[in-house]
Coordinates of C-alpha atoms in Angstrom, one line a residue:
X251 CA -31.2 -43.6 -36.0
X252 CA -30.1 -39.9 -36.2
X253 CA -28.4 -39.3 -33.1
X254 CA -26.0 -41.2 -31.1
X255 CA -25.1 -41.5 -27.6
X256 CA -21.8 -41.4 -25.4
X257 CA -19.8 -44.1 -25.3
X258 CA -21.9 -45.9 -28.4
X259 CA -20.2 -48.1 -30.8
X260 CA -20.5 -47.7 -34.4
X261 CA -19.0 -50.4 -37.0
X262 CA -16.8 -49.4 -40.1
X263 CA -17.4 -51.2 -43.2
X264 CA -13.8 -52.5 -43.2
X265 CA -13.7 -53.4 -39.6
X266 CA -13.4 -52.3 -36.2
X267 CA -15.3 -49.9 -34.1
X268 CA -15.8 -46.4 -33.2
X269 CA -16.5 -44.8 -29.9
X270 CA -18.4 -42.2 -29.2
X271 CA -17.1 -39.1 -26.6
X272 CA -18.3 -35.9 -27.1
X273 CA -20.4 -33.8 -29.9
X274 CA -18.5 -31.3 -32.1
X275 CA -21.7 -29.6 -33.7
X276 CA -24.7 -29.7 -36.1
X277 CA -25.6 -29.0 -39.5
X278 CA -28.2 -29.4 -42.3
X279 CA -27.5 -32.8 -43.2
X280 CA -26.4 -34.3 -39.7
X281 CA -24.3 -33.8 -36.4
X282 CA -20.6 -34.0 -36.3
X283 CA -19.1 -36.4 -33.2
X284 CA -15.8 -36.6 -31.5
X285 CA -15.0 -40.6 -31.6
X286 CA -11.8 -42.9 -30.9
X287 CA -10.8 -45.0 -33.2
X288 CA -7.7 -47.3 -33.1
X289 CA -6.4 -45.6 -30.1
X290 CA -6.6 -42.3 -32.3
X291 CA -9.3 -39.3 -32.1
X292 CA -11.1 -38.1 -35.1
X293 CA -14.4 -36.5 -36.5
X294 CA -17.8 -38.7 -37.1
X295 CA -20.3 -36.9 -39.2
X296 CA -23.3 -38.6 -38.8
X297 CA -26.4 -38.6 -41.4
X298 CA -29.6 -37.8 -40.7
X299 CA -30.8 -39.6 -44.0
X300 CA -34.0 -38.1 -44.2
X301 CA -32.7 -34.9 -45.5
X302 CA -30.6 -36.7 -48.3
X303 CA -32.2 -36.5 -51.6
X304 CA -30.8 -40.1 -52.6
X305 CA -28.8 -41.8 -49.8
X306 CA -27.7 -44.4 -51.4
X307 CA -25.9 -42.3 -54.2
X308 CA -25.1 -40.1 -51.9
X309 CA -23.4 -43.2 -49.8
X310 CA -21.8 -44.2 -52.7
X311 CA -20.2 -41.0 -53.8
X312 CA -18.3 -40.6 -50.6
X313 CA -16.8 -44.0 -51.0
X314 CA -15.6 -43.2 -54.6
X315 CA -14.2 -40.2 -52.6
X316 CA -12.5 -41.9 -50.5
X317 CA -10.9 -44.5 -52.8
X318 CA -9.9 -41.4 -54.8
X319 CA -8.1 -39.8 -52.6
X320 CA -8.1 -35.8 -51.7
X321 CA -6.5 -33.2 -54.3
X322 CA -4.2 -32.1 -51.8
X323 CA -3.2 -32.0 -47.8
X324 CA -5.4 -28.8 -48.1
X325 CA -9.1 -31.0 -47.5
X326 CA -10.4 -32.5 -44.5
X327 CA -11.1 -35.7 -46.3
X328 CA -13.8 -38.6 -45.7
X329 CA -11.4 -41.2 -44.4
X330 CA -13.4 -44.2 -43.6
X331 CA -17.1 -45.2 -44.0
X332 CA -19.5 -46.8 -41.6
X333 CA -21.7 -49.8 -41.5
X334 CA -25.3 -48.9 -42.2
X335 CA -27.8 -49.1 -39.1
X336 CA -31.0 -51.1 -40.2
X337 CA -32.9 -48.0 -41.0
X338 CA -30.3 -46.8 -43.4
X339 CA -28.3 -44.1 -41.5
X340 CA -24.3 -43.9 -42.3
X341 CA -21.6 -41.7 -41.2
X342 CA -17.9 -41.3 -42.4
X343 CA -14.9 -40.4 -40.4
X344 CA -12.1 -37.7 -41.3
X345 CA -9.7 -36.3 -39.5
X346 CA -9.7 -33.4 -36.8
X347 CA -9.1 -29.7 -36.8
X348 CA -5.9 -29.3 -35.2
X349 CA -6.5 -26.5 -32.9
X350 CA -4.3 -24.0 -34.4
X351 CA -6.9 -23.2 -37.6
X352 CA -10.2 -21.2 -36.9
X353 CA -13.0 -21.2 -38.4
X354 CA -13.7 -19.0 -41.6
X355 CA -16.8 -17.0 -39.7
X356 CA -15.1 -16.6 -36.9
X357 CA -12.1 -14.8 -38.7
X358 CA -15.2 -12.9 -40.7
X359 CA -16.3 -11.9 -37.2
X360 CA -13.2 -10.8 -36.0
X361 CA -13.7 -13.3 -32.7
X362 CA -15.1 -16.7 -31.3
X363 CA -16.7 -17.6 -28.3
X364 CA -14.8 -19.6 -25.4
X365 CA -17.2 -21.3 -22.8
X366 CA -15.4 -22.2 -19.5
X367 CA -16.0 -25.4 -18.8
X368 CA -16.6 -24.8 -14.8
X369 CA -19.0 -21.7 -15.2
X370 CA -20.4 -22.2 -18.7
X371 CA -19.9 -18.0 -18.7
X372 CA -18.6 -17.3 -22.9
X373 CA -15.8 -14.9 -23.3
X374 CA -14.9 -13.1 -26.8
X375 CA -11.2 -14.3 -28.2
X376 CA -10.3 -12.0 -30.8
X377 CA -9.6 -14.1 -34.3
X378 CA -7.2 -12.0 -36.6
X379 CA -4.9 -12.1 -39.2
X380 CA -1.3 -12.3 -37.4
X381 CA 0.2 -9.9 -40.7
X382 CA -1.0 -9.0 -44.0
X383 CA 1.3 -11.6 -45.5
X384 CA -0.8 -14.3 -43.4
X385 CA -4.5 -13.6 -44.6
X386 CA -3.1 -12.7 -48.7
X387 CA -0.8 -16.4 -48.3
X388 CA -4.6 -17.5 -47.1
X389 CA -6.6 -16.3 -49.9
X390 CA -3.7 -18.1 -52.2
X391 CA -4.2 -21.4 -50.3
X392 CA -7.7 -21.4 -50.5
X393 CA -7.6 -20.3 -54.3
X394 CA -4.9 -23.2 -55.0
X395 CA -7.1 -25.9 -53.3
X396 CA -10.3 -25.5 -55.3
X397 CA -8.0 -25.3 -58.8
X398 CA -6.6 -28.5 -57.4
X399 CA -10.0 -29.9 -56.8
X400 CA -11.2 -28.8 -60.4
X401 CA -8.1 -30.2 -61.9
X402 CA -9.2 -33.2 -60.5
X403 CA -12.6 -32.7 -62.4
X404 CA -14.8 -32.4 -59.5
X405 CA -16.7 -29.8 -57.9
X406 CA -17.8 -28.6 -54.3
X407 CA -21.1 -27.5 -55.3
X408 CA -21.4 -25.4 -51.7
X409 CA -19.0 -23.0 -51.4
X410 CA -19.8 -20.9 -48.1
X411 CA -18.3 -19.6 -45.1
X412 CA -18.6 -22.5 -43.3
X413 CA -16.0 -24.3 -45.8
X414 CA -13.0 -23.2 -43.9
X415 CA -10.6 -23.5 -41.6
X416 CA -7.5 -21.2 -41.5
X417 CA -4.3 -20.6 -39.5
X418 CA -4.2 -16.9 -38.8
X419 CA -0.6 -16.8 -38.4
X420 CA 0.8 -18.5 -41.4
X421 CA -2.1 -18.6 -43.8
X422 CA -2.3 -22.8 -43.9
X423 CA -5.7 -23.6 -45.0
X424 CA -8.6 -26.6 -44.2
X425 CA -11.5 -27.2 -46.7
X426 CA -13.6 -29.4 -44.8
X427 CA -17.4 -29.9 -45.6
X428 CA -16.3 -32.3 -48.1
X429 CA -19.1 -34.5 -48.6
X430 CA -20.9 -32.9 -51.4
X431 CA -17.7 -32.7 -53.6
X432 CA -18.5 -34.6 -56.5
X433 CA -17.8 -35.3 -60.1
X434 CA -18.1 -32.0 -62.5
X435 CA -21.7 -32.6 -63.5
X436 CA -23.2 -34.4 -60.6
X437 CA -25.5 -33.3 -57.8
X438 CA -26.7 -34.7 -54.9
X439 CA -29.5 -32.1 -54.1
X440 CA -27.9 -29.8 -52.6
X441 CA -28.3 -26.2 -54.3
X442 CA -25.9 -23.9 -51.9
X443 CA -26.4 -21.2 -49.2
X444 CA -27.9 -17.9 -50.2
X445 CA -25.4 -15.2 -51.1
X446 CA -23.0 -17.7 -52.3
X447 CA -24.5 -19.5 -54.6
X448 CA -24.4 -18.6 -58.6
X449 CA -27.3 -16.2 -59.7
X450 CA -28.3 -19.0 -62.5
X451 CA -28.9 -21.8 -59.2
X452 CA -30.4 -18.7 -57.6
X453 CA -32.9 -18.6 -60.8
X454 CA -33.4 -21.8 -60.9
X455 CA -31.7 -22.6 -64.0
X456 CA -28.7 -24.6 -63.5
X457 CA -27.0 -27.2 -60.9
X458 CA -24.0 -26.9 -59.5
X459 CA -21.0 -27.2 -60.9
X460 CA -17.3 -25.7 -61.6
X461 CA -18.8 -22.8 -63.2
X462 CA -21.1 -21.9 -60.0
X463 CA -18.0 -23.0 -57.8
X464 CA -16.0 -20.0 -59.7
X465 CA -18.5 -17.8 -58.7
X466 CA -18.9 -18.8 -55.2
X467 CA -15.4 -18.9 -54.7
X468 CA -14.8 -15.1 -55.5
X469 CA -17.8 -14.2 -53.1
X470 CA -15.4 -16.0 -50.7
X471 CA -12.0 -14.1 -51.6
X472 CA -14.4 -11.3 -51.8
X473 CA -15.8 -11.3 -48.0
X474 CA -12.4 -12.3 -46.5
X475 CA -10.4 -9.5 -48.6
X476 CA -13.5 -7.1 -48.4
X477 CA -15.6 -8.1 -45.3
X478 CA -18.6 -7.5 -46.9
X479 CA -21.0 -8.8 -49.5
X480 CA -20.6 -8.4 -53.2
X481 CA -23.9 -7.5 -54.0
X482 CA -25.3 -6.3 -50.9
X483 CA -25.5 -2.3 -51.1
X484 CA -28.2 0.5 -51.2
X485 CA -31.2 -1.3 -53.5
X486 CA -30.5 -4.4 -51.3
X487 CA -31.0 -2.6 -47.7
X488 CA -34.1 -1.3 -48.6
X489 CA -35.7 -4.5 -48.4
X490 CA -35.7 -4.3 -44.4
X491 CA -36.3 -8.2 -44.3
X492 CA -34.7 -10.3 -46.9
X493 CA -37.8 -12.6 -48.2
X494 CA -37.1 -15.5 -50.3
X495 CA -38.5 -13.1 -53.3
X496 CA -36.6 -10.3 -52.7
X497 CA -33.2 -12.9 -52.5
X498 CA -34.3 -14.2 -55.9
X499 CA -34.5 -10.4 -57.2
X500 CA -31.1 -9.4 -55.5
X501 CA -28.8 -12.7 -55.2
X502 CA -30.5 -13.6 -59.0
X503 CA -32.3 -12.1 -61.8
X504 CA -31.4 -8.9 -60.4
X505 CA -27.8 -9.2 -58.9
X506 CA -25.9 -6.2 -59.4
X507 CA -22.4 -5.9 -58.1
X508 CA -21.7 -3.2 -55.4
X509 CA -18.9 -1.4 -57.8
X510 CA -20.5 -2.4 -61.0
X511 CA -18.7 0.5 -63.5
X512 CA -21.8 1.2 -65.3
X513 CA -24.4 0.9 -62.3
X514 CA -23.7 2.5 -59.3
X515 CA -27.3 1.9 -57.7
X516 CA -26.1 -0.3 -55.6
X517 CA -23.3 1.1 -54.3
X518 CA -21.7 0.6 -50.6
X519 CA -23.9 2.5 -48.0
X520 CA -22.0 4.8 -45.2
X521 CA -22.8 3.8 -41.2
X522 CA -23.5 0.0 -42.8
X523 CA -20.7 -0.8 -45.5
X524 CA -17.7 0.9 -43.9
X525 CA -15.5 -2.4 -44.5
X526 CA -16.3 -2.8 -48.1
X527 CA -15.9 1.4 -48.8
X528 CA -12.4 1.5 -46.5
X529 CA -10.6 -1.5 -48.3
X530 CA -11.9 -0.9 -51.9
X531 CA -9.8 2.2 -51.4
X532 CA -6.8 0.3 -50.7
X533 CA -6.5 -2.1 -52.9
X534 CA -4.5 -2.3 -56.2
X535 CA -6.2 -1.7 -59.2
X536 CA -5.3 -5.0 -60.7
X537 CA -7.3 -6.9 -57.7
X538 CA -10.0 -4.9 -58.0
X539 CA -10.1 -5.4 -61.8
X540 CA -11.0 -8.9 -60.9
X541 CA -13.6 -8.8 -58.9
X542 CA -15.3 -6.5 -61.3
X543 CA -14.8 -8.7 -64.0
X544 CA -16.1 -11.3 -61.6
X545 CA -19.6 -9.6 -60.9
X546 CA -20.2 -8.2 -64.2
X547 CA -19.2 -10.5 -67.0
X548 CA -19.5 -13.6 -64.5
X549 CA -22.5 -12.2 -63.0
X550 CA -24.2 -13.5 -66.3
X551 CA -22.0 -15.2 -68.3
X552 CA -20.4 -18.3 -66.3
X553 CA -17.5 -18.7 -69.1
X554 CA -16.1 -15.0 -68.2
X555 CA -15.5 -15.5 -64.1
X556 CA -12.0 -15.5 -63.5
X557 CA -10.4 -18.9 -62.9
X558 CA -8.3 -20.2 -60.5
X559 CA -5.0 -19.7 -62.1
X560 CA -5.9 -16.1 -62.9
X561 CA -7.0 -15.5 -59.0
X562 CA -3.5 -17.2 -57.6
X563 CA -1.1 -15.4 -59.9
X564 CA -2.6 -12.3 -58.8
X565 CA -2.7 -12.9 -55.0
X566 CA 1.2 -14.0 -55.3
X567 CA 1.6 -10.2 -57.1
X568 CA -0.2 -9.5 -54.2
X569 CA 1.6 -10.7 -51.2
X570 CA 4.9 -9.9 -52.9
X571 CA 3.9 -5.9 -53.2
X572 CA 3.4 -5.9 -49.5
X573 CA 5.7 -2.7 -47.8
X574 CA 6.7 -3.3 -44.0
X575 CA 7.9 0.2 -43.3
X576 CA 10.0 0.6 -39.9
X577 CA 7.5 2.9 -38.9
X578 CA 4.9 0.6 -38.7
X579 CA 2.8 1.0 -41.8
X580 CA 2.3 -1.8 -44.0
X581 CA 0.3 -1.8 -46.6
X582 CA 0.2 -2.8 -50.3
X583 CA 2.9 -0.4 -52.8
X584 CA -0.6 0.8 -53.9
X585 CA -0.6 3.1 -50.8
X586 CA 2.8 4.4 -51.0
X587 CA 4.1 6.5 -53.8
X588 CA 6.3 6.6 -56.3
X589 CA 9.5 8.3 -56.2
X590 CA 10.5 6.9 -59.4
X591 CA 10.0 4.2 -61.5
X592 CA 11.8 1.6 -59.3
X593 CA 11.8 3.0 -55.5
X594 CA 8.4 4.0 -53.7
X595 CA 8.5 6.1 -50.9
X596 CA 6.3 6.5 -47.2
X597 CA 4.0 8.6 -47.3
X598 CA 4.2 8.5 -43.7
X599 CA 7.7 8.7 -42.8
X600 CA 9.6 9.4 -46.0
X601 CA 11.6 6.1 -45.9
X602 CA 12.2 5.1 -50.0
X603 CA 12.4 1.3 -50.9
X604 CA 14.0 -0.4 -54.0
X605 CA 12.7 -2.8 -55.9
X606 CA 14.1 -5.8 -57.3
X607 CA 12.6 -6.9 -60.9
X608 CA 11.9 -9.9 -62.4
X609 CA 12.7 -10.5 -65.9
X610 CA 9.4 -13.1 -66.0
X611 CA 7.2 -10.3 -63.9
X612 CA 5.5 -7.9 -64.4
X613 CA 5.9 -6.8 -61.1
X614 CA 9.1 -5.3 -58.8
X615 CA 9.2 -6.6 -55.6
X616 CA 10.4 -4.0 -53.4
X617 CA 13.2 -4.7 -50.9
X618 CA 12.8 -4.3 -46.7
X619 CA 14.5 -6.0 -44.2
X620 CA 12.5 -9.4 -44.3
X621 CA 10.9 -9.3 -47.6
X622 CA 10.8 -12.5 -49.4
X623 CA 10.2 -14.3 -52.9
X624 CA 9.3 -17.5 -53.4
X625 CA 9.8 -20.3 -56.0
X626 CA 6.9 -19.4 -58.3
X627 CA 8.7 -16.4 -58.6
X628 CA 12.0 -17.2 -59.8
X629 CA 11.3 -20.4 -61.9
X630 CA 8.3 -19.4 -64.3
X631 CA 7.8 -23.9 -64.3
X632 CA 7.1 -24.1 -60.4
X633 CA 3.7 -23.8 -59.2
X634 CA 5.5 -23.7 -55.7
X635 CA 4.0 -20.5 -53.4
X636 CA 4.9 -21.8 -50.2
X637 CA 8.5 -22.0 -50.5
X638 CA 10.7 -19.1 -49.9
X639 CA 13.3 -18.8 -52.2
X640 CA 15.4 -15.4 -51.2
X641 CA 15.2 -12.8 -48.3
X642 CA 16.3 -9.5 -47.7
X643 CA 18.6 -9.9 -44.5
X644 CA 21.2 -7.6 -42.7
X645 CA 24.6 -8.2 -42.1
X646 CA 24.9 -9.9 -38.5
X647 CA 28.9 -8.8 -38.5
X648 CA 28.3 -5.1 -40.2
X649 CA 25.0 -3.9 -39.0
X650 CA 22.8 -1.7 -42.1
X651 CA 24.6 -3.7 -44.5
X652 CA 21.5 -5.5 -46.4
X653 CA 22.0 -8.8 -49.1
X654 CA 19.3 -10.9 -50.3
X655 CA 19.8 -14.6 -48.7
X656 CA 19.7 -17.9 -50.8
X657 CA 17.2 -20.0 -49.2
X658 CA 16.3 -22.2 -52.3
X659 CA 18.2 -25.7 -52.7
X660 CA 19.6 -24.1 -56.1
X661 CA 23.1 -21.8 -56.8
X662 CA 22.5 -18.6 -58.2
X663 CA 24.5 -16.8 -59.6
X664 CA 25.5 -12.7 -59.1
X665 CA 26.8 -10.3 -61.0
X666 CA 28.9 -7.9 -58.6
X667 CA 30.0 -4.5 -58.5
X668 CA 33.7 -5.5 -60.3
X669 CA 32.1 -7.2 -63.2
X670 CA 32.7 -10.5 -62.1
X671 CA 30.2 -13.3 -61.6
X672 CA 29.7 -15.1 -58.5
X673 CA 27.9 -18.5 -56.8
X674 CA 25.8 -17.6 -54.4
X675 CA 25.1 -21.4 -52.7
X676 CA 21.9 -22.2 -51.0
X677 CA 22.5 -20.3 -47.2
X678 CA 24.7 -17.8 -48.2
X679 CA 23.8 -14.1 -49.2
X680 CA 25.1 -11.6 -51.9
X681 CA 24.8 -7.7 -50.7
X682 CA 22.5 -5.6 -52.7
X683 CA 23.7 -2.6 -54.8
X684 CA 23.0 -0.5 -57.7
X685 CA 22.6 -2.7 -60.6
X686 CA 22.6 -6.0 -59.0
X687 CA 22.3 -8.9 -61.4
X688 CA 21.1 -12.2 -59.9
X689 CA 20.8 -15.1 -62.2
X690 CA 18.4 -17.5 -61.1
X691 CA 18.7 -20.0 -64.2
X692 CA 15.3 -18.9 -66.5
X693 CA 14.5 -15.8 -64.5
X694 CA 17.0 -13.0 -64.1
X695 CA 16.6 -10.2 -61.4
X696 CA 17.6 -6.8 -61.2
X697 CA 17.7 -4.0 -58.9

C-alpha cells in the first residue's frame, strides 16, 4: 500500500493512531502527508517500499535514528515510527515546517508559487534574503549543522537543494530529508542527485560518505552564495542536452571547476552565468580561496575539501566584515576601500568607518550604527555564533554620540580616555574613542 487516503488511520509501533488530512508532496522514495496525532499536526512520510534497496535495513536505521536523537534543533527529525501494513509499507512522523522558513529552491529561484484556494490561479511571492547579514548567518547555520552531524559520526549521503528550509529574515535553518542520514560508512542505495554529488560516486567508485558530504555541501554554500553551478560553464553548455554520458564527463571524470586557476576552459559564460560572473567579483579573496581549494584539490582528492570548521570560521569573518553605509550600500569591506590600515571608506559617499580589532582575529570588525559581534568572537572557547555579544549603539540622551553596548551576560572591562579602567555590566555601554581598550577576559579589543 503506497498511498493513503483522507481521513485513514495509520498505527504507530508504540501506540496510538494517526489521521490522515491533506498531502504535503511527493518524492523519489514516497509522499509526504499532513496527519493529526495526539491532538497535534505533523508530517507522515510515507514509503513506497518498492524503491528501497533493503527496507528492512532501511526501517531499522530510522529507528536507530530516532532512539539517537538529532545533532541539533537544526534537523527535522524522524520522531515516531509506524506499524508495517501486511505488504511491508512503513512511514515515520517528524515535525512540521513552521511557516516562516522556505524552501532552499525557492530562495534559489528568487520566488514560490501561491495557489488560491477559491480560483486555483498561482501567483509569484518573491523569496529573498531580508539583509546580507540574514543569508551569510544562513550559510553559517547550515555549515554548523552538517559539522554537528559529522561529529556525531554520521553522514547525509544526499546533500541537494531540496535539503533545506530557511528563514529569510534571520538566517534560522531546517535540514529536513533526514531519512538517509546514516552511520559514516553505511548506505542504503541511495547515490545523490546529479550536480551535487562527489565526482568519485559520479564515476562510480565510491559510496557516500563524510567525504562526498564535504563536497556536496560546498556545491550548496556555492549555489546559495553564487547562484550558479560550480562546474557548469562554457565546455558544459555545449552539450545542448545533458545526457547521462556527458554528466559522467562533466559532473565526473572530467569535472573542472568554473574558476579553476590553471584551467579557464570552463569559465562563466556572459547572457547565461551573469550571477556567478557579478558575485565572484564581490567577494573577499579569502572566500573565494575556499571554494577553489574546494573544486581543485577536493575535486580529486576527498582529504583536501575544506571542512566544516574551516567553512564556519570563515563565514563568521564573513558576516562580521559586512558595511551598512547610511547611504544605502552594504556590501562586504572587500568593496570599500581602504583609507588606512584601520578605517575603510565609501566609495559611494565618502563616509569612513573604524574598525575595532580583535586580539584573537585576524580580522577588524568595522564599527556602524548597528554592527555587532558575537560570542565566538570575544571568547576564542565558545563555538556560540548566534549570540550577540556587543553593538554599536547611539546615545538616546546625546544624539551622534556612539558606544559599543554589552549584551553578553559577562562584565567587561574598558580602558577610558583618563587612564582609568572601568566595568562595563551586561546592558550598559562604554563610548568609543581613539584607542579604546575593551577587555573581554581572553580576548582584548582595540580601536
Amino acid at each position: 500500500m503506497t498511498e493513503l487516503q483522507i481521513g485513514q488511520e495509520v498505527e504507530l509501533e508504540y501506540g496510538g493512531k494517526a489521521v490522515v488530512s491533506g498531502v504535503i508532496g511527493s518524492g523519489g522514495q514516497g509522499t509526504v502527508y499532513l496527519v493529526d496525532y495526539n491532538g497535534m499536526s505533523w508530517a507522515l512520510k510515507w514509503y513506497d517500499i518498492k524503491k528501497i534497496k533493503d527496507p528492512k535495513a532501511f526501517k531499522n536505521n530510522i529507528k536507530q535514528n530516532i532512539t539517537d536523537g538529532a545533532p541539533s534543533n537544526k534537523f527535522l527529525w524522524p520522531r515516531y515510527l509506524t506499524k508495517e501494513t501486511e505488504d511491508g509499507t512503513f512511514g515515520y512522523l517528524m515535525e512540521l515546517k513552521p511557516e516562516s522558513f522556505d524552501s532552499f529552491v525557492d530562495i534559489l529561484n528568487t520566488y514560490k508559487l501561491k495557489v488560491d484556494p477559491l480560483t486555483g490561479r498561482a501567483t509569484k511571492a518573491p523569496v529573498r534574503f531580508t539583509n546580507l547579514s540574514a543569508m551569510v548567518t544562513a550559510v553559517i547555520n547550515i555549515v554548523n549543522a552538517f559539522r554537528q552531524l559529522h561529529r556525531a559520526g554520521k553522514s547525509y549521503q544526499d546533500l541537494n537543494d531540496g535539503g533545506f528550509f530557511i528563514n529569510v529574515d534571520t538566517g534560522a535553518v531546517l535540514v529536513c530529508d533526514c531519512d538517509n542520514i546514516a552511520p559514516d560508512g553505511s548506505n542504503f542505495g541511495i547515490g545523490g542527485k546529479p550536480g551535487y554529488m562527489a565526482p568519485e560516486i559520479v564515476r562510480g567508485i565510491a559510496k557516500p560518505d563524510v567525504q562526498t558530504d564535504k563536497y556536496s555541501l560546498a556545491v550548496v554554500l556555492f549555489k546559495l552564495l553564487f547562484r550558479g553551478d560550480p562546474m557548469e560553464g562554457k565546455k558544459v553548455i555545449k552539450d545542448v542536452c545533458l545526457t547521462e554520458a556527458s554528466e559522467l564527463k562533466h559532473y565526473g571524470s572530467d569535472a573542472l571547476f568554473v574558476y579553476d586557476p590553471n584551467d579557464d576552459s570552463n569559465r562563466p559564460v556572459r547572457g547565461i552565468h551573469d550571477n556567478v560572473i557579478k558575485f565572484w567579483k564581490i567577494y573577499p579573496d579569502y572566500i573565494k580561496d575556499a571554494f577553489v581549494k574546494s573544486f581543485t584539490e577536493g575535486l580529486h582528492d576527498p582529504n583536501k575539501r575544506v571542512i566544516e570548521n574551516e567553512w564556519q570560521k570563515l563565514f563568521i569573518r564573513l558576516r562580521s566584515e559586512i558595511i551598512s553605509c547610511p547611504c544605502g550600500r552594504t556590501n562586504f569591506t572587500s568593496m570599500f576601500e581602504m583609507q588606512d590600515d584601520v578605517t575603510y571608506r565609501c566609495p559611494k559617499c565618502g563616509t569612513t568607518f573604524a574598525t575595532l580589532g580583535f586580539s584573537n582575529l585576524e580580522y577588524r570588525l568595522p564599527l556602524y550604527i548597528g554592527s555587532k559581534f558575537y560570542e565566538c568572537e570575544i571568547d576564542p572557547n565558545s563555538d556560540d555564533f548566534l549570540s550577540v555579544a556587543g553593538e554599536l549603539v547611539e546615545n538616546k540622551l546625546k544624539p551622534g554620540v556612539l558606544g559599543i553596548k554589552n549584551i553578553s551576560e559577562k562584565t567587561w572591562r574598558a580602558k577610558m580616555p583618563d587612564g582609568m579602567h572601568y566595568n562595563v555590566e551586561p546592558g550598559k555601554g562604554c563610548p568609543i574613542w581613539k584607542g579604546l581598550e575593551i577587555d573581554f577576559g581572553s580576548v582584548v579589543a582595540t580601536i
